[in-house]
Amino acid sequence: MAAEHVVIDLDEHGPEPAGRSGSTHGNIANKRKILLSLVAAFAIGVVLGGIGVGELRDSRAQREQSTVVSLVALPESGFSGGFNSRGTVLLNGQLTLINTGPAPITIRAAQAERPGVQVRSMGQARQVRPGGTGQIPVELQLECATAFELEPLSVRFSVETEDKRLREARYPVALVGSAWQEDAQRLCEPRLDS
């Protein structure tokens, strides 16, 4: 009997079983669809996330701006005054306020004190829009001999911001050369009729 030799060619791909060939191509197509779906979902997520982060950043910036207090205060002429025999002038004046901040503010109170000077607001709140001005009435007690130093008077303001919180702001008010000094000096001068 003659022996048969079987030669197997490893370079040649034989026919694949019929069931396996279709499922392999189907699996590859399904994997591609899943991969494309994941890439699309990721891309949509990145876009939506970017929009959400942008909205969050804008919202945070608006909230931060609504809490900023920036103002300028200028002394205005007193409405009336009286002279105290101890060398103290009592005046009713006003502060003109300029809102240099980005949001409306409401000035609730103002006060300042140092030797020879007392300033207190008269309890009237004043809302001031951004870039706008407003006046608040104040009571002044000024000692003729010591009130008008070169150093500005640090006035403290109680300010309500858009978020309905009270914040403190300070502004240095120059008294020398101000309308308050002019009014006080008229009353501090010795009277000729006394």
Short mmCIF file of N, CA and C in Angstrom, two decimals:
data_model
loop_
_atom_site.label_atom_id
_atom_site.label_comp_id
_atom_site.label_asym_id
_atom_site.label_seq_id
_atom_site.Cartn_x
_atom_site.Cartn_y
_atom_site.Cartn_z
N MET A 1 0.84 -1.15 0.00
CA MET A 1 0.00 0.00 0.00
C MET A 1 0.89 1.21 0.00
N ALA A 2 0.45 2.07 -0.78
CA ALA A 2 1.27 3.26 -0.93
C ALA A 2 0.81 4.31 0.06
N ALA A 3 1.73 4.98 0.68
CA ALA A 3 1.40 6.00 1.67
C ALA A 3 1.08 7.30 0.96
N GLU A 4 0.00 7.90 1.45
CA GLU A 4 -0.40 9.18 0.87
C GLU A 4 0.22 10.29 1.69
N HIS A 5 0.68 11.21 0.99
CA HIS A 5 1.23 12.38 1.70
C HIS A 5 0.26 13.53 1.55
N VAL A 6 0.03 14.11 2.62
CA VAL A 6 -0.85 15.29 2.61
C VAL A 6 0.03 16.50 2.87
N VAL A 7 -0.11 17.46 2.00
CA VAL A 7 0.66 18.67 2.14
C VAL A 7 -0.31 19.79 2.55
N ILE A 8 0.03 20.48 3.60
CA ILE A 8 -0.81 21.59 4.06
C ILE A 8 -0.05 22.88 3.76
N ASP A 9 -0.71 23.75 3.00
CA ASP A 9 -0.12 25.04 2.65
C ASP A 9 -0.59 26.05 3.70
N LEU A 10 0.35 26.55 4.50
CA LEU A 10 0.00 27.47 5.58
C LEU A 10 -0.24 28.90 5.07
N ASP A 11 0.20 29.22 3.85
CA ASP A 11 -0.01 30.56 3.31
C ASP A 11 -1.41 30.75 2.75
N GLU A 12 -2.07 29.74 2.53
CA GLU A 12 -3.36 29.81 1.86
C GLU A 12 -4.45 29.78 2.90
N HIS A 13 -5.42 30.64 2.72
CA HIS A 13 -6.56 30.64 3.64
C HIS A 13 -7.65 29.80 3.02
N GLY A 14 -8.03 28.90 3.75
CA GLY A 14 -9.07 28.03 3.24
C GLY A 14 -10.42 28.70 3.39
N PRO A 15 -11.38 28.07 2.86
CA PRO A 15 -12.73 28.63 2.98
C PRO A 15 -13.17 28.62 4.44
N GLU A 16 -13.76 29.77 4.87
CA GLU A 16 -14.23 29.87 6.25
C GLU A 16 -15.60 29.24 6.35
N PRO A 17 -15.89 28.77 7.50
CA PRO A 17 -17.24 28.22 7.65
C PRO A 17 -18.25 29.31 7.37
N ALA A 18 -19.35 28.92 6.74
CA ALA A 18 -20.34 29.88 6.26
C ALA A 18 -20.91 30.73 7.39
N GLY A 19 -21.21 30.18 8.51
CA GLY A 19 -21.80 30.93 9.61
C GLY A 19 -20.84 31.92 10.23
N ARG A 20 -19.60 31.60 10.27
CA ARG A 20 -18.61 32.45 10.93
C ARG A 20 -18.27 33.66 10.10
N SER A 21 -18.19 33.54 8.79
CA SER A 21 -17.82 34.63 7.91
C SER A 21 -18.80 35.79 8.02
N GLY A 22 -20.09 35.55 8.02
CA GLY A 22 -21.10 36.61 8.09
C GLY A 22 -21.12 37.26 9.45
N SER A 23 -20.91 36.46 10.50
CA SER A 23 -20.96 37.05 11.84
C SER A 23 -19.75 37.90 12.10
N THR A 24 -18.60 37.58 11.51
CA THR A 24 -17.40 38.38 11.70
C THR A 24 -17.60 39.76 11.09
N HIS A 25 -18.11 39.78 9.86
CA HIS A 25 -18.37 41.08 9.22
C HIS A 25 -19.45 41.85 9.97
N GLY A 26 -20.42 41.15 10.50
CA GLY A 26 -21.49 41.79 11.28
C GLY A 26 -20.95 42.37 12.57
N ASN A 27 -20.05 41.63 13.23
CA ASN A 27 -19.45 42.12 14.47
C ASN A 27 -18.60 43.37 14.22
N ILE A 28 -17.85 43.36 13.14
CA ILE A 28 -17.03 44.53 12.80
C ILE A 28 -17.92 45.73 12.53
N ALA A 29 -19.00 45.54 11.82
CA ALA A 29 -19.92 46.64 11.53
C ALA A 29 -20.56 47.16 12.81
N ASN A 30 -20.95 46.22 13.69
CA ASN A 30 -21.54 46.64 14.97
C ASN A 30 -20.53 47.40 15.82
N LYS A 31 -19.30 46.91 15.85
CA LYS A 31 -18.26 47.59 16.61
C LYS A 31 -18.01 48.98 16.07
N ARG A 32 -18.03 49.14 14.76
CA ARG A 32 -17.84 50.46 14.15
C ARG A 32 -18.99 51.39 14.53
N LYS A 33 -20.22 50.86 14.49
CA LYS A 33 -21.39 51.68 14.86
C LYS A 33 -21.28 52.12 16.32
N ILE A 34 -20.90 51.19 17.18
CA ILE A 34 -20.77 51.53 18.61
C ILE A 34 -19.67 52.55 18.80
N LEU A 35 -18.54 52.35 18.11
CA LEU A 35 -17.43 53.29 18.22
C LEU A 35 -17.84 54.67 17.71
N LEU A 36 -18.53 54.74 16.57
CA LEU A 36 -19.00 56.03 16.04
C LEU A 36 -20.00 56.67 16.99
N SER A 37 -20.87 55.86 17.60
CA SER A 37 -21.84 56.40 18.55
C SER A 37 -21.13 56.97 19.77
N LEU A 38 -20.12 56.26 20.26
CA LEU A 38 -19.36 56.76 21.41
C LEU A 38 -18.62 58.04 21.08
N VAL A 39 -18.00 58.10 19.90
CA VAL A 39 -17.29 59.31 19.48
C VAL A 39 -18.28 60.47 19.35
N ALA A 40 -19.46 60.20 18.75
CA ALA A 40 -20.47 61.25 18.60
C ALA A 40 -20.96 61.72 19.97
N ALA A 41 -21.21 60.77 20.88
CA ALA A 41 -21.67 61.13 22.23
C ALA A 41 -20.60 61.94 22.95
N PHE A 42 -19.34 61.57 22.79
CA PHE A 42 -18.24 62.31 23.40
C PHE A 42 -18.18 63.73 22.85
N ALA A 43 -18.28 63.84 21.52
CA ALA A 43 -18.22 65.17 20.89
C ALA A 43 -19.38 66.04 21.36
N ILE A 44 -20.58 65.46 21.43
CA ILE A 44 -21.75 66.22 21.91
C ILE A 44 -21.54 66.61 23.37
N GLY A 45 -21.00 65.70 24.16
CA GLY A 45 -20.73 66.00 25.56
C GLY A 45 -19.73 67.12 25.73
N VAL A 46 -18.69 67.12 24.89
CA VAL A 46 -17.69 68.18 24.95
C VAL A 46 -18.33 69.52 24.61
N VAL A 47 -19.15 69.54 23.56
CA VAL A 47 -19.81 70.79 23.15
C VAL A 47 -20.75 71.28 24.25
N LEU A 48 -21.61 70.37 24.74
CA LEU A 48 -22.55 70.77 25.79
C LEU A 48 -21.83 71.16 27.08
N GLY A 49 -20.78 70.41 27.40
CA GLY A 49 -19.99 70.75 28.58
C GLY A 49 -19.34 72.12 28.44
N GLY A 50 -18.83 72.41 27.25
CA GLY A 50 -18.22 73.73 27.01
C GLY A 50 -19.24 74.84 27.15
N ILE A 51 -20.45 74.61 26.63
CA ILE A 51 -21.51 75.61 26.76
C ILE A 51 -21.89 75.77 28.23
N GLY A 52 -22.03 74.64 28.94
CA GLY A 52 -22.38 74.69 30.35
C GLY A 52 -21.34 75.41 31.18
N VAL A 53 -20.07 75.12 30.92
CA VAL A 53 -18.98 75.79 31.65
C VAL A 53 -18.98 77.28 31.33
N GLY A 54 -19.22 77.62 30.07
CA GLY A 54 -19.28 79.03 29.69
C GLY A 54 -20.42 79.75 30.39
N GLU A 55 -21.60 79.08 30.44
CA GLU A 55 -22.75 79.67 31.14
C GLU A 55 -22.46 79.82 32.63
N LEU A 56 -21.85 78.80 33.20
CA LEU A 56 -21.50 78.85 34.62
C LEU A 56 -20.51 79.97 34.91
N ARG A 57 -19.51 80.11 34.05
CA ARG A 57 -18.52 81.16 34.21
C ARG A 57 -19.18 82.54 34.10
N ASP A 58 -20.08 82.71 33.10
CA ASP A 58 -20.78 83.99 32.94
C ASP A 58 -21.64 84.29 34.16
N SER A 59 -22.35 83.27 34.64
CA SER A 59 -23.21 83.45 35.81
C SER A 59 -22.38 83.83 37.03
N ARG A 60 -21.25 83.16 37.21
CA ARG A 60 -20.37 83.46 38.35
C ARG A 60 -19.83 84.88 38.23
N ALA A 61 -19.45 85.27 37.02
CA ALA A 61 -18.91 86.62 36.82
C ALA A 61 -19.98 87.67 37.13
N GLN A 62 -21.24 87.40 36.72
CA GLN A 62 -22.32 88.35 37.02
C GLN A 62 -22.55 88.45 38.52
N ARG A 63 -22.53 87.29 39.21
CA ARG A 63 -22.71 87.32 40.66
C ARG A 63 -21.58 88.08 41.33
N GLU A 64 -20.35 87.87 40.87
CA GLU A 64 -19.22 88.58 41.46
C GLU A 64 -19.33 90.08 41.21
N GLN A 65 -19.76 90.45 40.00
CA GLN A 65 -19.90 91.88 39.70
C GLN A 65 -20.98 92.52 40.55
N SER A 66 -22.04 91.77 40.85
CA SER A 66 -23.13 92.35 41.63
C SER A 66 -22.72 92.57 43.09
N THR A 67 -21.57 92.05 43.51
CA THR A 67 -21.13 92.23 44.89
C THR A 67 -20.01 93.27 45.01
N VAL A 68 -19.57 93.81 43.89
CA VAL A 68 -18.48 94.79 43.90
C VAL A 68 -19.02 96.15 44.32
N VAL A 69 -18.33 96.77 45.27
CA VAL A 69 -18.70 98.12 45.70
C VAL A 69 -17.52 99.03 45.41
N SER A 70 -17.75 100.01 44.56
CA SER A 70 -16.73 101.00 44.25
C SER A 70 -17.43 102.35 44.13
N LEU A 71 -17.03 103.28 44.98
CA LEU A 71 -17.71 104.58 44.95
C LEU A 71 -16.74 105.71 45.28
N VAL A 72 -17.17 106.91 44.93
CA VAL A 72 -16.45 108.15 45.23
C VAL A 72 -17.41 109.02 46.03
N ALA A 73 -16.91 109.68 47.08
CA ALA A 73 -17.74 110.54 47.91
C ALA A 73 -17.14 111.94 47.96
N LEU A 74 -17.99 112.94 47.75
CA LEU A 74 -17.55 114.35 47.75
C LEU A 74 -18.42 115.14 48.72
N PRO A 75 -17.81 115.93 49.61
CA PRO A 75 -18.60 116.74 50.54
C PRO A 75 -19.26 117.92 49.82
N GLU A 76 -20.53 118.15 50.14
CA GLU A 76 -21.29 119.26 49.56
C GLU A 76 -21.69 120.22 50.66
N SER A 77 -22.05 121.42 50.26
CA SER A 77 -22.33 122.51 51.19
C SER A 77 -23.40 122.14 52.21
N GLY A 78 -23.21 122.67 53.43
CA GLY A 78 -24.18 122.45 54.50
C GLY A 78 -25.42 123.30 54.28
N PHE A 79 -26.55 122.80 54.75
CA PHE A 79 -27.81 123.53 54.58
C PHE A 79 -28.02 124.54 55.71
N SER A 80 -27.59 124.17 56.89
CA SER A 80 -27.77 125.08 58.03
C SER A 80 -26.69 124.78 59.05
N GLY A 81 -26.49 125.67 59.96
CA GLY A 81 -25.45 125.43 60.95
C GLY A 81 -25.71 126.21 62.21
N GLY A 82 -25.02 125.85 63.23
CA GLY A 82 -25.11 126.57 64.50
C GLY A 82 -23.74 126.54 65.14
N PHE A 83 -23.52 127.45 66.05
CA PHE A 83 -22.21 127.55 66.69
C PHE A 83 -22.34 127.15 68.16
N ASN A 84 -21.46 126.31 68.60
CA ASN A 84 -21.44 125.89 70.00
C ASN A 84 -20.38 126.73 70.70
N SER A 85 -20.69 127.17 71.89
CA SER A 85 -19.76 128.04 72.63
C SER A 85 -18.42 127.37 72.94
N ARG A 86 -18.35 126.06 72.81
CA ARG A 86 -17.09 125.36 73.09
C ARG A 86 -16.21 125.29 71.84
N GLY A 87 -16.51 126.03 70.80
CA GLY A 87 -15.70 126.03 69.59
C GLY A 87 -16.02 124.89 68.64
N THR A 88 -17.24 124.40 68.71
CA THR A 88 -17.68 123.32 67.84
C THR A 88 -18.81 123.80 66.95
N VAL A 89 -18.68 123.50 65.66
CA VAL A 89 -19.70 123.87 64.68
C VAL A 89 -20.56 122.65 64.39
N LEU A 90 -21.87 122.84 64.39
CA LEU A 90 -22.81 121.78 64.00
C LEU A 90 -23.40 122.17 62.65
N LEU A 91 -23.27 121.29 61.69
CA LEU A 91 -23.77 121.56 60.33
C LEU A 91 -24.60 120.39 59.83
N ASN A 92 -25.55 120.70 58.97
CA ASN A 92 -26.22 119.68 58.17
C ASN A 92 -25.69 119.85 56.76
N GLY A 93 -25.11 118.80 56.24
CA GLY A 93 -24.55 118.86 54.89
C GLY A 93 -24.99 117.65 54.09
N GLN A 94 -24.26 117.39 53.06
CA GLN A 94 -24.56 116.18 52.28
C GLN A 94 -23.29 115.66 51.65
N LEU A 95 -23.32 114.37 51.33
CA LEU A 95 -22.26 113.73 50.57
C LEU A 95 -22.82 113.37 49.20
N THR A 96 -22.11 113.76 48.16
CA THR A 96 -22.48 113.32 46.82
C THR A 96 -21.70 112.05 46.54
N LEU A 97 -22.43 111.01 46.15
CA LEU A 97 -21.83 109.70 45.91
C LEU A 97 -21.88 109.37 44.43
N ILE A 98 -20.79 108.87 43.91
CA ILE A 98 -20.71 108.43 42.52
C ILE A 98 -20.43 106.93 42.55
N ASN A 99 -21.32 106.15 41.95
CA ASN A 99 -21.15 104.69 41.90
C ASN A 99 -20.24 104.35 40.72
N THR A 100 -19.00 104.01 41.00
CA THR A 100 -18.04 103.65 39.94
C THR A 100 -17.97 102.14 39.75
N GLY A 101 -18.85 101.40 40.42
CA GLY A 101 -18.89 99.94 40.29
C GLY A 101 -19.78 99.49 39.13
N PRO A 102 -19.84 98.17 38.89
CA PRO A 102 -20.57 97.63 37.74
C PRO A 102 -22.05 97.36 37.98
N ALA A 103 -22.55 97.52 39.22
CA ALA A 103 -23.93 97.17 39.53
C ALA A 103 -24.54 98.24 40.43
N PRO A 104 -25.87 98.32 40.47
CA PRO A 104 -26.52 99.29 41.36
C PRO A 104 -26.21 98.96 42.83
N ILE A 105 -26.15 99.99 43.64
CA ILE A 105 -25.93 99.82 45.08
C ILE A 105 -26.92 100.71 45.83
N THR A 106 -27.18 100.36 47.07
CA THR A 106 -28.01 101.19 47.94
C THR A 106 -27.16 101.56 49.15
N ILE A 107 -26.96 102.87 49.33
CA ILE A 107 -26.19 103.36 50.48
C ILE A 107 -27.15 103.40 51.66
N ARG A 108 -26.88 102.61 52.68
CA ARG A 108 -27.75 102.55 53.86
C ARG A 108 -27.31 103.53 54.95
N ALA A 109 -26.01 103.71 55.11
CA ALA A 109 -25.52 104.59 56.18
C ALA A 109 -24.10 105.03 55.85
N ALA A 110 -23.72 106.16 56.45
CA ALA A 110 -22.35 106.67 56.31
C ALA A 110 -21.95 107.25 57.66
N GLN A 111 -20.70 107.03 58.02
CA GLN A 111 -20.20 107.64 59.26
C GLN A 111 -18.69 107.71 59.22
N ALA A 112 -18.18 108.68 59.99
CA ALA A 112 -16.74 108.85 60.13
C ALA A 112 -16.49 109.57 61.43
N GLU A 113 -15.34 109.26 62.02
CA GLU A 113 -15.00 109.90 63.28
C GLU A 113 -13.49 109.91 63.45
N ARG A 114 -12.99 111.04 63.89
CA ARG A 114 -11.61 111.20 64.31
C ARG A 114 -11.60 112.42 65.22
N PRO A 115 -10.52 112.67 65.93
CA PRO A 115 -10.51 113.83 66.83
C PRO A 115 -10.89 115.11 66.08
N GLY A 116 -11.90 115.79 66.60
CA GLY A 116 -12.36 117.06 66.02
C GLY A 116 -13.41 116.92 64.94
N VAL A 117 -13.73 115.69 64.52
CA VAL A 117 -14.69 115.51 63.41
C VAL A 117 -15.60 114.32 63.71
N GLN A 118 -16.90 114.53 63.51
CA GLN A 118 -17.88 113.44 63.51
C GLN A 118 -18.83 113.67 62.34
N VAL A 119 -19.06 112.61 61.58
CA VAL A 119 -19.99 112.67 60.45
C VAL A 119 -20.91 111.47 60.56
N ARG A 120 -22.21 111.71 60.47
CA ARG A 120 -23.21 110.63 60.52
C ARG A 120 -24.30 110.92 59.49
N SER A 121 -24.68 109.87 58.76
CA SER A 121 -25.80 110.05 57.82
C SER A 121 -27.09 110.17 58.61
N MET A 122 -28.10 110.73 57.99
CA MET A 122 -29.36 110.99 58.66
C MET A 122 -30.38 109.89 58.42
N GLY A 123 -29.91 108.70 58.07
CA GLY A 123 -30.79 107.54 58.00
C GLY A 123 -31.58 107.38 56.72
N GLN A 124 -31.33 108.14 55.72
CA GLN A 124 -32.06 107.99 54.46
C GLN A 124 -31.23 107.17 53.49
N ALA A 125 -31.76 106.00 53.09
CA ALA A 125 -31.07 105.15 52.12
C ALA A 125 -31.19 105.77 50.73
N ARG A 126 -30.16 105.53 49.91
CA ARG A 126 -30.15 106.10 48.57
C ARG A 126 -29.62 105.06 47.61
N GLN A 127 -30.42 104.73 46.58
CA GLN A 127 -29.94 103.80 45.56
C GLN A 127 -29.23 104.59 44.46
N VAL A 128 -28.09 104.05 44.01
CA VAL A 128 -27.30 104.72 42.97
C VAL A 128 -26.97 103.68 41.89
N ARG A 129 -27.36 103.98 40.68
CA ARG A 129 -27.10 103.06 39.56
C ARG A 129 -25.63 103.15 39.15
N PRO A 130 -25.13 102.17 38.39
CA PRO A 130 -23.73 102.23 37.95
C PRO A 130 -23.46 103.49 37.13
N GLY A 131 -22.42 104.21 37.48
CA GLY A 131 -22.09 105.45 36.78
C GLY A 131 -22.94 106.63 37.20
N GLY A 132 -23.90 106.40 38.09
CA GLY A 132 -24.80 107.46 38.52
C GLY A 132 -24.34 108.13 39.80
N THR A 133 -25.05 109.20 40.16
CA THR A 133 -24.75 109.93 41.39
C THR A 133 -25.99 110.01 42.26
N GLY A 134 -25.75 110.22 43.54
CA GLY A 134 -26.83 110.42 44.48
C GLY A 134 -26.29 111.17 45.68
N GLN A 135 -27.17 111.79 46.45
CA GLN A 135 -26.76 112.54 47.63
C GLN A 135 -27.40 111.92 48.86
N ILE A 136 -26.64 111.92 49.96
CA ILE A 136 -27.21 111.53 51.24
C ILE A 136 -26.96 112.66 52.23
N PRO A 137 -27.97 113.02 53.02
CA PRO A 137 -27.80 114.07 54.03
C PRO A 137 -26.99 113.54 55.21
N VAL A 138 -26.12 114.40 55.74
CA VAL A 138 -25.28 114.03 56.88
C VAL A 138 -25.30 115.13 57.93
N GLU A 139 -25.05 114.74 59.17
CA GLU A 139 -24.87 115.67 60.27
C GLU A 139 -23.38 115.76 60.55
N LEU A 140 -22.89 116.97 60.71
CA LEU A 140 -21.46 117.20 60.93
C LEU A 140 -21.25 117.89 62.28
N GLN A 141 -20.26 117.43 62.99
CA GLN A 141 -19.81 118.10 64.21
C GLN A 141 -18.32 118.34 64.02
N LEU A 142 -17.93 119.60 63.92
CA LEU A 142 -16.55 119.96 63.58
C LEU A 142 -15.99 120.91 64.63
N GLU A 143 -14.85 120.57 65.20
CA GLU A 143 -14.18 121.48 66.13
C GLU A 143 -13.35 122.46 65.32
N CYS A 144 -13.55 123.72 65.57
CA CYS A 144 -12.89 124.77 64.78
C CYS A 144 -11.37 124.62 64.77
N ALA A 145 -10.78 124.27 65.91
CA ALA A 145 -9.31 124.26 66.02
C ALA A 145 -8.67 123.02 65.39
N THR A 146 -9.38 121.90 65.33
CA THR A 146 -8.70 120.66 64.93
C THR A 146 -9.33 119.90 63.77
N ALA A 147 -10.46 120.30 63.29
CA ALA A 147 -11.21 119.48 62.30
C ALA A 147 -10.51 119.36 60.96
N PHE A 148 -9.82 120.41 60.54
CA PHE A 148 -9.36 120.44 59.15
C PHE A 148 -7.87 120.16 59.01
N GLU A 149 -7.54 118.88 59.20
CA GLU A 149 -6.18 118.42 58.98
C GLU A 149 -6.00 118.12 57.49
N LEU A 150 -4.74 118.04 57.07
CA LEU A 150 -4.48 117.72 55.67
C LEU A 150 -4.87 116.30 55.31
N GLU A 151 -4.81 115.40 56.29
CA GLU A 151 -5.14 114.00 56.01
C GLU A 151 -6.64 113.84 55.74
N PRO A 152 -7.01 113.13 54.67
CA PRO A 152 -8.44 112.94 54.37
C PRO A 152 -9.15 112.17 55.49
N LEU A 153 -10.43 112.37 55.58
CA LEU A 153 -11.28 111.69 56.55
C LEU A 153 -11.79 110.39 55.92
N SER A 154 -11.54 109.26 56.56
CA SER A 154 -12.00 107.97 56.04
C SER A 154 -13.47 107.78 56.43
N VAL A 155 -14.34 107.85 55.43
CA VAL A 155 -15.78 107.69 55.67
C VAL A 155 -16.15 106.24 55.38
N ARG A 156 -16.87 105.63 56.32
CA ARG A 156 -17.30 104.24 56.19
C ARG A 156 -18.76 104.21 55.75
N PHE A 157 -19.04 103.42 54.73
CA PHE A 157 -20.39 103.31 54.17
C PHE A 157 -20.91 101.89 54.38
N SER A 158 -22.17 101.80 54.75
CA SER A 158 -22.87 100.52 54.78
C SER A 158 -23.66 100.45 53.47
N VAL A 159 -23.30 99.47 52.63
CA VAL A 159 -23.84 99.42 51.27
C VAL A 159 -24.53 98.09 51.04
N GLU A 160 -25.74 98.14 50.50
CA GLU A 160 -26.45 96.92 50.11
C GLU A 160 -26.23 96.71 48.62
N THR A 161 -25.74 95.52 48.27
CA THR A 161 -25.49 95.19 46.87
C THR A 161 -26.69 94.45 46.29
N GLU A 162 -26.61 94.13 44.99
CA GLU A 162 -27.73 93.47 44.30
C GLU A 162 -28.12 92.14 44.92
N ASP A 163 -27.19 91.46 45.56
CA ASP A 163 -27.51 90.18 46.18
C ASP A 163 -28.15 90.36 47.56
N LYS A 164 -28.55 91.59 47.89
CA LYS A 164 -29.24 91.94 49.14
C LYS A 164 -28.38 91.76 50.38
N ARG A 165 -27.07 91.78 50.22
CA ARG A 165 -26.17 91.69 51.37
C ARG A 165 -25.60 93.06 51.69
N LEU A 166 -25.35 93.29 52.97
CA LEU A 166 -24.73 94.54 53.39
C LEU A 166 -23.21 94.36 53.38
N ARG A 167 -22.55 95.32 52.77
CA ARG A 167 -21.10 95.30 52.72
C ARG A 167 -20.59 96.66 53.21
N GLU A 168 -19.34 96.67 53.65
CA GLU A 168 -18.74 97.92 54.10
C GLU A 168 -17.77 98.41 53.04
N ALA A 169 -17.85 99.71 52.77
CA ALA A 169 -16.90 100.34 51.85
C ALA A 169 -16.37 101.59 52.54
N ARG A 170 -15.15 101.95 52.23
CA ARG A 170 -14.54 103.16 52.78
C ARG A 170 -14.07 104.05 51.64
N TYR A 171 -14.13 105.35 51.90
CA TYR A 171 -13.61 106.29 50.92
C TYR A 171 -13.01 107.48 51.67
N PRO A 172 -11.79 107.92 51.27
CA PRO A 172 -11.17 109.07 51.93
C PRO A 172 -11.74 110.39 51.39
N VAL A 173 -12.33 111.16 52.26
CA VAL A 173 -12.93 112.45 51.87
C VAL A 173 -12.00 113.57 52.33
N ALA A 174 -11.59 114.41 51.39
CA ALA A 174 -10.71 115.54 51.72
C ALA A 174 -11.56 116.66 52.31
N LEU A 175 -11.24 117.06 53.52
CA LEU A 175 -11.97 118.15 54.17
C LEU A 175 -11.36 119.51 53.86
N VAL A 176 -10.03 119.55 53.71
CA VAL A 176 -9.36 120.82 53.42
C VAL A 176 -9.78 121.30 52.04
N GLY A 177 -10.28 122.53 51.99
CA GLY A 177 -10.72 123.11 50.73
C GLY A 177 -12.12 122.70 50.32
N SER A 178 -12.80 121.93 51.16
CA SER A 178 -14.14 121.46 50.82
C SER A 178 -15.20 122.49 51.18
N ALA A 179 -16.41 122.26 50.70
CA ALA A 179 -17.54 123.11 51.05
C ALA A 179 -17.80 123.06 52.56
N TRP A 180 -17.54 121.92 53.18
CA TRP A 180 -17.73 121.82 54.62
C TRP A 180 -16.78 122.74 55.37
N GLN A 181 -15.54 122.85 54.89
CA GLN A 181 -14.59 123.73 55.55
C GLN A 181 -15.03 125.20 55.39
N GLU A 182 -15.48 125.57 54.21
CA GLU A 182 -15.93 126.94 53.99
C GLU A 182 -17.09 127.29 54.92
N ASP A 183 -18.08 126.38 55.02
CA ASP A 183 -19.24 126.64 55.89
C ASP A 183 -18.81 126.72 57.35
N ALA A 184 -17.93 125.82 57.76
CA ALA A 184 -17.49 125.79 59.17
C ALA A 184 -16.68 127.03 59.51
N GLN A 185 -15.80 127.46 58.60
CA GLN A 185 -14.96 128.62 58.90
C GLN A 185 -15.78 129.89 59.08
N ARG A 186 -16.86 130.03 58.34
CA ARG A 186 -17.74 131.19 58.53
C ARG A 186 -18.31 131.23 59.94
N LEU A 187 -18.63 130.05 60.45
CA LEU A 187 -19.20 129.97 61.79
C LEU A 187 -18.14 129.99 62.88
N CYS A 188 -16.91 129.58 62.52
CA CYS A 188 -15.82 129.58 63.51
C CYS A 188 -15.21 130.96 63.72
N GLU A 189 -15.35 131.85 62.74
CA GLU A 189 -14.76 133.19 62.87
C GLU A 189 -15.41 133.91 64.05
N PRO A 190 -14.60 134.67 64.80
CA PRO A 190 -15.17 135.39 65.95
C PRO A 190 -16.23 136.39 65.49
N ARG A 191 -17.29 136.43 66.25
CA ARG A 191 -18.39 137.33 65.89
C ARG A 191 -18.07 138.75 66.37
N LEU A 192 -18.34 139.71 65.52
CA LEU A 192 -18.08 141.10 65.84
C LEU A 192 -19.08 141.65 66.88
N ASP A 193 -20.27 141.07 66.91
CA ASP A 193 -21.30 141.61 67.80
C ASP A 193 -21.22 141.04 69.21
N SER A 194 -20.27 140.16 69.50
CA SER A 194 -20.21 139.58 70.85
C SER A 194 -19.30 140.35 71.77
#
